[in-house]
Amino acid sequence: MINKYQETAAYLSQYVEAPIRWGIILGTGLGSLTEKIDIRHRIPYSQIPHFPVSTVEGHSGELVFGYLGGHYVMALNGRFHYYEGYGMDQVTFPVRVMKFLGIERMIVSNAAGGVNPEHEIGDIMLISDHINMIPEHPLRGRNLDELGPRFVDMKDCYNPAMRALAHKIADDAGYKVCEGVYLALQGPTFETQAEYMMISRVGGDAVGMSTVPEVIVARHMGIEVFGVSVITDLGLPGKMVNVSHEEVQEIGRKVTPRVIHIVSELVRLWED
Ligand code: HPA
């Protein structure tokens, strides 16, 4: 695998015009975040050696290099979900490659279902922690000792100082964001009412089908992580509404300007 990461990174290095410390993974409906990036290069996944190709609607599948908040960044517009049938090696492949390109900090975003009674549709939730209930672990198998340890410490998996800064960014701009635990399930079904209840009882605030594998692999390599969920539907009794993939995308588009604001300000204000 390491050879593949190196080959892909070697191919992409032609687009790295300046030191690159931030990698961004854009979730469902949040692809327009790239509009805020002063784009220098767009590379369709299909052109990138060894890259899987994304299939879900709303994920256009391209890698973008450019300036955000004054820093050169790379952004993955479209991710690979386990439920699509990709293996964990494929789901997390871009994160490994990012590390080989010099990334030290990763921002992940997603759409999620809220199960915290305080949640409203359209809330922005900073991910404070996660519960991994996807049935396959991305680090299962022989450990790549060159990249990270066998047993990865998961405390403060989501960088507390980045979260604090994001709260300040939102406060200063006059809007609120909440914080909570993201619970990852395999999907692709949305949850039953009983499952939403279970998620709430085991300590989840929001549920989704992505993000956690990429975060685990990033932490394996010592990358600092900032995660944000957009609450696109509610799973609690009395609050539950039926959702379609189109609605999830639509809500994502509505609150995206604030998510964009948080992400671009975080990159701009974060001190090296
Ligand atoms: N469940 C799982 N994944 C999701 C949801 C949900 O309710 N909403 C958006 N992604």
CSV table of C-alpha atoms and ligand atoms in Angstrom, one decimal:
chain,number,residue,atom,x,y,z
A,1,MET,CA,0.0,0.0,0.0
A,2,ILE,CA,2.8,2.4,0.9
A,3,ASN,CA,4.1,2.4,-2.6
A,4,LYS,CA,0.6,3.3,-3.9
A,5,TYR,CA,0.4,6.3,-1.5
A,6,GLN,CA,3.8,7.4,-2.6
A,7,GLU,CA,3.0,7.1,-6.3
A,8,THR,CA,-0.3,9.0,-5.9
A,9,ALA,CA,1.5,11.7,-3.8
A,10,ALA,CA,4.3,11.9,-6.3
A,11,TYR,CA,1.7,12.5,-9.1
A,12,LEU,CA,-0.1,15.2,-7.1
A,13,SER,CA,3.0,16.9,-5.9
A,14,GLN,CA,3.1,18.7,-9.3
A,15,TYR,CA,0.1,20.7,-8.1
A,16,VAL,CA,1.6,21.7,-4.7
A,17,GLU,CA,2.7,25.2,-5.3
A,18,ALA,CA,3.3,26.2,-1.7
A,19,PRO,CA,3.7,24.4,1.6
A,20,ILE,CA,0.4,22.6,2.3
A,21,ARG,CA,-0.7,21.9,5.9
A,22,TRP,CA,-4.5,21.7,5.6
A,23,GLY,CA,-6.6,19.0,4.0
A,24,ILE,CA,-10.4,19.3,3.8
A,25,ILE,CA,-13.0,16.6,3.1
A,26,LEU,CA,-16.3,18.0,2.0
A,27,GLY,CA,-19.5,16.0,2.8
A,28,THR,CA,-22.9,15.8,1.3
A,29,GLY,CA,-24.2,19.2,0.1
A,30,LEU,CA,-21.1,21.0,1.3
A,31,GLY,CA,-19.2,20.9,-2.0
A,32,SER,CA,-19.8,24.6,-2.6
A,33,LEU,CA,-17.2,25.3,0.0
A,34,THR,CA,-14.8,25.1,-2.9
A,35,GLU,CA,-16.3,28.4,-4.1
A,36,LYS,CA,-14.4,30.2,-1.3
A,37,ILE,CA,-11.2,28.6,-2.4
A,38,ASP,CA,-9.0,30.6,-4.8
A,39,ILE,CA,-8.6,27.5,-7.0
A,40,ARG,CA,-5.3,26.8,-8.6
A,41,HIS,CA,-5.9,23.3,-9.8
A,42,ARG,CA,-8.9,20.9,-10.1
A,43,ILE,CA,-8.2,17.3,-10.7
A,44,PRO,CA,-11.0,14.8,-11.4
A,45,TYR,CA,-10.5,11.7,-9.2
A,46,SER,CA,-10.6,9.6,-12.4
A,47,GLN,CA,-7.3,11.3,-13.4
A,48,ILE,CA,-5.5,10.5,-10.2
A,49,PRO,CA,-3.5,7.2,-10.1
A,50,HIS,CA,-4.9,4.6,-7.7
A,51,PHE,CA,-7.7,6.9,-6.6
A,52,PRO,CA,-11.2,5.3,-6.2
A,53,VAL,CA,-14.0,7.0,-8.1
A,54,SER,CA,-16.9,8.5,-6.2
A,55,THR,CA,-20.4,7.4,-7.2
A,56,VAL,CA,-23.0,9.2,-5.0
A,57,GLU,CA,-25.1,12.0,-6.3
A,58,GLY,CA,-24.0,15.3,-4.9
A,59,HIS,CA,-20.4,14.2,-4.8
A,60,SER,CA,-18.7,15.4,-7.9
A,61,GLY,CA,-15.4,13.7,-7.2
A,62,GLU,CA,-12.6,16.1,-7.7
A,63,LEU,CA,-9.6,17.2,-5.8
A,64,VAL,CA,-9.0,20.9,-5.5
A,65,PHE,CA,-5.8,22.8,-4.7
A,66,GLY,CA,-5.9,26.5,-3.9
A,67,TYR,CA,-5.7,29.2,-1.4
A,68,LEU,CA,-8.2,29.5,1.5
A,69,GLY,CA,-7.8,32.0,4.3
A,70,GLY,CA,-4.3,32.9,2.9
A,71,HIS,CA,-3.1,29.3,3.1
A,72,TYR,CA,-2.5,26.7,0.4
A,73,VAL,CA,-4.9,23.8,1.0
A,74,MET,CA,-6.2,20.7,-0.7
A,75,ALA,CA,-9.9,19.8,-0.6
A,76,LEU,CA,-11.6,16.6,-1.5
A,77,ASN,CA,-14.9,17.3,-3.1
A,78,GLY,CA,-16.6,13.9,-2.8
A,79,ARG,CA,-15.7,11.1,-0.4
A,80,PHE,CA,-15.8,7.3,-0.6
A,81,HIS,CA,-18.4,5.7,1.7
A,82,TYR,CA,-18.1,2.3,3.1
A,83,TYR,CA,-21.8,1.7,2.2
A,84,GLU,CA,-20.9,2.2,-1.5
A,85,GLY,CA,-18.9,-1.0,-1.4
A,86,TYR,CA,-15.4,0.4,-1.1
A,87,GLY,CA,-13.0,-1.3,1.2
A,88,MET,CA,-11.6,0.6,4.2
A,89,ASP,CA,-8.3,0.9,2.3
A,90,GLN,CA,-10.2,2.9,-0.4
A,91,VAL,CA,-12.3,4.9,2.0
A,92,THR,CA,-9.2,6.2,3.7
A,93,PHE,CA,-6.8,6.3,0.8
A,94,PRO,CA,-7.0,10.0,0.2
A,95,VAL,CA,-6.1,10.7,3.9
A,96,ARG,CA,-3.0,8.6,3.6
A,97,VAL,CA,-2.0,10.5,0.4
A,98,MET,CA,-2.7,13.8,2.1
A,99,LYS,CA,-0.2,12.9,4.8
A,100,PHE,CA,2.4,12.1,2.1
A,101,LEU,CA,1.8,15.6,0.7
A,102,GLY,CA,2.6,17.2,4.1
A,103,ILE,CA,-0.8,17.7,5.6
A,104,GLU,CA,-0.8,18.2,9.4
A,105,ARG,CA,-4.4,19.3,9.9
A,106,MET,CA,-7.6,17.9,8.5
A,107,ILE,CA,-11.1,19.4,8.4
A,108,VAL,CA,-14.0,16.9,7.8
A,109,SER,CA,-17.6,17.8,7.2
A,110,ASN,CA,-20.7,15.8,6.8
A,111,ALA,CA,-24.5,15.8,6.9
A,112,ALA,CA,-25.9,14.0,10.0
A,113,GLY,CA,-29.2,13.1,11.7
A,114,GLY,CA,-29.6,14.8,15.1
A,115,VAL,CA,-30.8,12.8,18.1
A,116,ASN,CA,-30.1,15.4,20.8
A,117,PRO,CA,-33.4,16.9,22.0
A,118,GLU,CA,-31.9,20.4,21.7
A,119,HIS,CA,-31.2,19.9,18.0
A,120,GLU,CA,-33.0,21.7,15.2
A,121,ILE,CA,-32.7,21.0,11.5
A,122,GLY,CA,-29.9,23.2,10.1
A,123,ASP,CA,-27.9,23.2,13.3
A,124,ILE,CA,-24.1,23.2,12.9
A,125,MET,CA,-22.5,20.7,15.3
A,126,LEU,CA,-18.8,20.8,16.0
A,127,ILE,CA,-17.8,17.2,16.5
A,128,SER,CA,-16.4,16.8,20.0
A,129,ASP,CA,-15.9,13.0,19.9
A,130,HIS,CA,-17.1,10.0,18.0
A,131,ILE,CA,-18.5,6.5,18.5
A,132,ASN,CA,-17.5,4.1,15.8
A,133,MET,CA,-20.2,1.5,15.0
A,134,ILE,CA,-19.1,0.8,11.5
A,135,PRO,CA,-18.5,-2.9,11.5
A,136,GLU,CA,-15.0,-2.8,10.0
A,137,HIS,CA,-12.1,-0.9,11.4
A,138,PRO,CA,-9.8,0.9,9.0
A,139,LEU,CA,-6.6,0.0,11.0
A,140,ARG,CA,-7.4,-3.7,11.1
A,141,GLY,CA,-4.6,-5.9,9.8
A,142,ARG,CA,-0.8,-5.4,9.8
A,143,ASN,CA,0.1,-2.0,11.2
A,144,LEU,CA,2.0,0.3,8.9
A,145,ASP,CA,4.6,1.2,11.5
A,146,GLU,CA,6.2,3.8,9.3
A,147,LEU,CA,3.0,5.8,9.4
A,148,GLY,CA,1.8,5.4,13.0
A,149,PRO,CA,1.5,3.2,16.1
A,150,ARG,CA,-0.4,-0.1,16.4
A,151,PHE,CA,-2.6,1.2,19.3
A,152,VAL,CA,-3.7,4.7,18.6
A,153,ASP,CA,-4.6,7.0,21.5
A,154,MET,CA,-8.0,8.5,20.6
A,155,LYS,CA,-8.3,11.0,23.5
A,156,ASP,CA,-8.9,14.5,22.1
A,157,CYS,CA,-9.3,13.0,18.7
A,158,TYR,CA,-11.0,16.3,17.6
A,159,ASN,CA,-8.6,19.1,18.5
A,160,PRO,CA,-10.1,21.0,21.4
A,161,ALA,CA,-8.3,24.3,20.6
A,162,MET,CA,-9.6,24.2,17.1
A,163,ARG,CA,-13.1,23.7,18.5
A,164,ALA,CA,-12.7,26.6,20.8
A,165,LEU,CA,-11.6,28.8,18.0
A,166,ALA,CA,-14.5,27.8,15.9
A,167,HIS,CA,-16.9,28.7,18.7
A,168,LYS,CA,-15.3,32.1,18.9
A,169,ILE,CA,-15.5,32.6,15.1
A,170,ALA,CA,-19.3,31.8,15.2
A,171,ASP,CA,-19.8,34.0,18.3
A,172,ASP,CA,-18.0,36.9,16.7
A,173,ALA,CA,-20.2,36.6,13.7
A,174,GLY,CA,-23.4,36.4,15.8
A,175,TYR,CA,-24.5,32.9,15.3
A,176,LYS,CA,-24.4,29.8,17.5
A,177,VAL,CA,-23.0,26.4,16.9
A,178,CYS,CA,-23.4,23.4,19.1
A,179,GLU,CA,-21.0,20.6,20.0
A,180,GLY,CA,-21.6,16.8,20.2
A,181,VAL,CA,-20.7,13.2,19.7
A,182,TYR,CA,-21.0,11.8,16.1
A,183,LEU,CA,-21.9,8.2,15.9
A,184,ALA,CA,-21.1,6.4,12.7
A,185,LEU,CA,-23.1,3.6,11.3
A,186,GLN,CA,-22.6,1.7,8.0
A,187,GLY,CA,-25.8,2.7,6.3
A,188,PRO,CA,-27.1,3.0,3.6
A,189,THR,CA,-30.5,3.0,5.2
A,190,PHE,CA,-31.4,5.8,7.5
A,191,GLU,CA,-32.2,4.7,11.0
A,192,THR,CA,-35.4,3.2,12.4
A,193,GLN,CA,-37.0,4.9,15.3
A,194,ALA,CA,-35.7,2.3,17.6
A,195,GLU,CA,-32.2,2.8,16.2
A,196,TYR,CA,-32.4,6.6,16.7
A,197,MET,CA,-33.4,5.9,20.4
A,198,MET,CA,-30.4,3.5,20.8
A,199,ILE,CA,-28.0,6.1,19.4
A,200,SER,CA,-29.2,8.7,21.8
A,201,ARG,CA,-29.0,6.2,24.7
A,202,VAL,CA,-25.5,5.1,24.0
A,203,GLY,CA,-24.3,8.7,24.0
A,204,GLY,CA,-24.5,9.9,20.4
A,205,ASP,CA,-25.8,13.4,19.5
A,206,ALA,CA,-25.8,12.9,15.8
A,207,VAL,CA,-25.6,9.9,13.4
A,208,GLY,CA,-24.1,9.6,10.0
A,209,MET,CA,-22.5,7.1,7.6
A,210,SER,CA,-19.0,8.6,7.1
A,211,THR,CA,-16.1,10.6,8.5
A,212,VAL,CA,-15.0,8.2,11.3
A,213,PRO,CA,-12.8,6.0,9.2
A,214,GLU,CA,-11.0,9.0,7.7
A,215,VAL,CA,-10.6,10.5,11.2
A,216,ILE,CA,-9.1,7.3,12.7
A,217,VAL,CA,-6.6,7.0,9.9
A,218,ALA,CA,-5.7,10.7,10.2
A,219,ARG,CA,-5.1,10.3,14.0
A,220,HIS,CA,-3.0,7.2,13.3
A,221,MET,CA,-0.6,9.5,11.4
A,222,GLY,CA,-0.8,12.3,14.0
A,223,ILE,CA,-2.9,14.6,11.9
A,224,GLU,CA,-4.9,17.1,14.0
A,225,VAL,CA,-8.7,16.9,13.2
A,226,PHE,CA,-11.5,19.4,13.1
A,227,GLY,CA,-15.0,18.0,12.3
A,228,VAL,CA,-18.3,19.6,11.7
A,229,SER,CA,-21.7,18.1,11.1
A,230,VAL,CA,-24.7,19.8,9.6
A,231,ILE,CA,-27.9,18.5,11.2
A,232,THR,CA,-30.1,17.7,8.2
A,233,ASP,CA,-32.8,15.7,9.9
A,234,LEU,CA,-34.0,14.7,13.4
A,235,GLY,CA,-34.4,11.2,14.7
A,236,LEU,CA,-36.1,11.8,18.0
A,237,PRO,CA,-39.7,10.7,18.8
A,238,GLY,CA,-42.0,13.6,18.2
A,239,LYS,CA,-39.4,15.5,16.1
A,240,MET,CA,-38.9,12.8,13.5
A,241,VAL,CA,-39.6,13.7,9.9
A,242,ASN,CA,-39.1,11.6,6.8
A,243,VAL,CA,-36.0,12.5,4.8
A,244,SER,CA,-34.9,12.0,1.3
A,245,HIS,CA,-31.4,12.3,-0.1
A,246,GLU,CA,-32.5,15.5,-2.0
A,247,GLU,CA,-33.7,17.1,1.3
A,248,VAL,CA,-30.4,16.3,3.0
A,249,GLN,CA,-28.6,18.0,0.1
A,250,GLU,CA,-30.9,21.0,0.2
A,251,ILE,CA,-30.4,21.7,3.9
A,252,GLY,CA,-26.7,21.3,3.4
A,253,ARG,CA,-26.8,24.0,0.8
A,254,LYS,CA,-28.7,26.4,3.1
A,255,VAL,CA,-26.3,26.4,6.0
A,256,THR,CA,-23.2,25.9,3.9
A,257,PRO,CA,-22.4,29.7,4.0
A,258,ARG,CA,-21.8,29.4,7.8
A,259,VAL,CA,-19.8,26.2,7.6
A,260,ILE,CA,-17.7,27.9,4.9
A,261,HIS,CA,-17.2,30.9,7.1
A,262,ILE,CA,-16.1,28.7,10.1
A,263,VAL,CA,-13.7,26.6,8.0
A,264,SER,CA,-12.1,29.5,6.1
A,265,GLU,CA,-11.7,31.6,9.3
A,266,LEU,CA,-10.3,28.6,11.1
A,267,VAL,CA,-7.6,28.1,8.5
A,268,ARG,CA,-6.9,31.9,8.4
A,269,LEU,CA,-6.7,32.3,12.2
A,270,TRP,CA,-5.1,29.1,13.3
A,271,GLU,CA,-1.5,29.7,14.3
A,272,ASP,CA,1.2,27.3,13.2
B,1,HPA,N1,-28.8,9.0,9.6
B,1,HPA,C1,-27.6,8.6,9.0
B,1,HPA,N2,-27.0,9.4,8.1
B,1,HPA,C2,-27.4,10.6,7.9
B,1,HPA,C3,-28.6,11.1,8.4
B,1,HPA,C4,-29.3,10.2,9.3
B,1,HPA,O1,-30.4,10.6,9.9
B,1,HPA,N3,-28.8,12.3,8.0
B,1,HPA,C5,-27.8,12.6,7.1
B,1,HPA,N4,-27.0,11.6,7.1
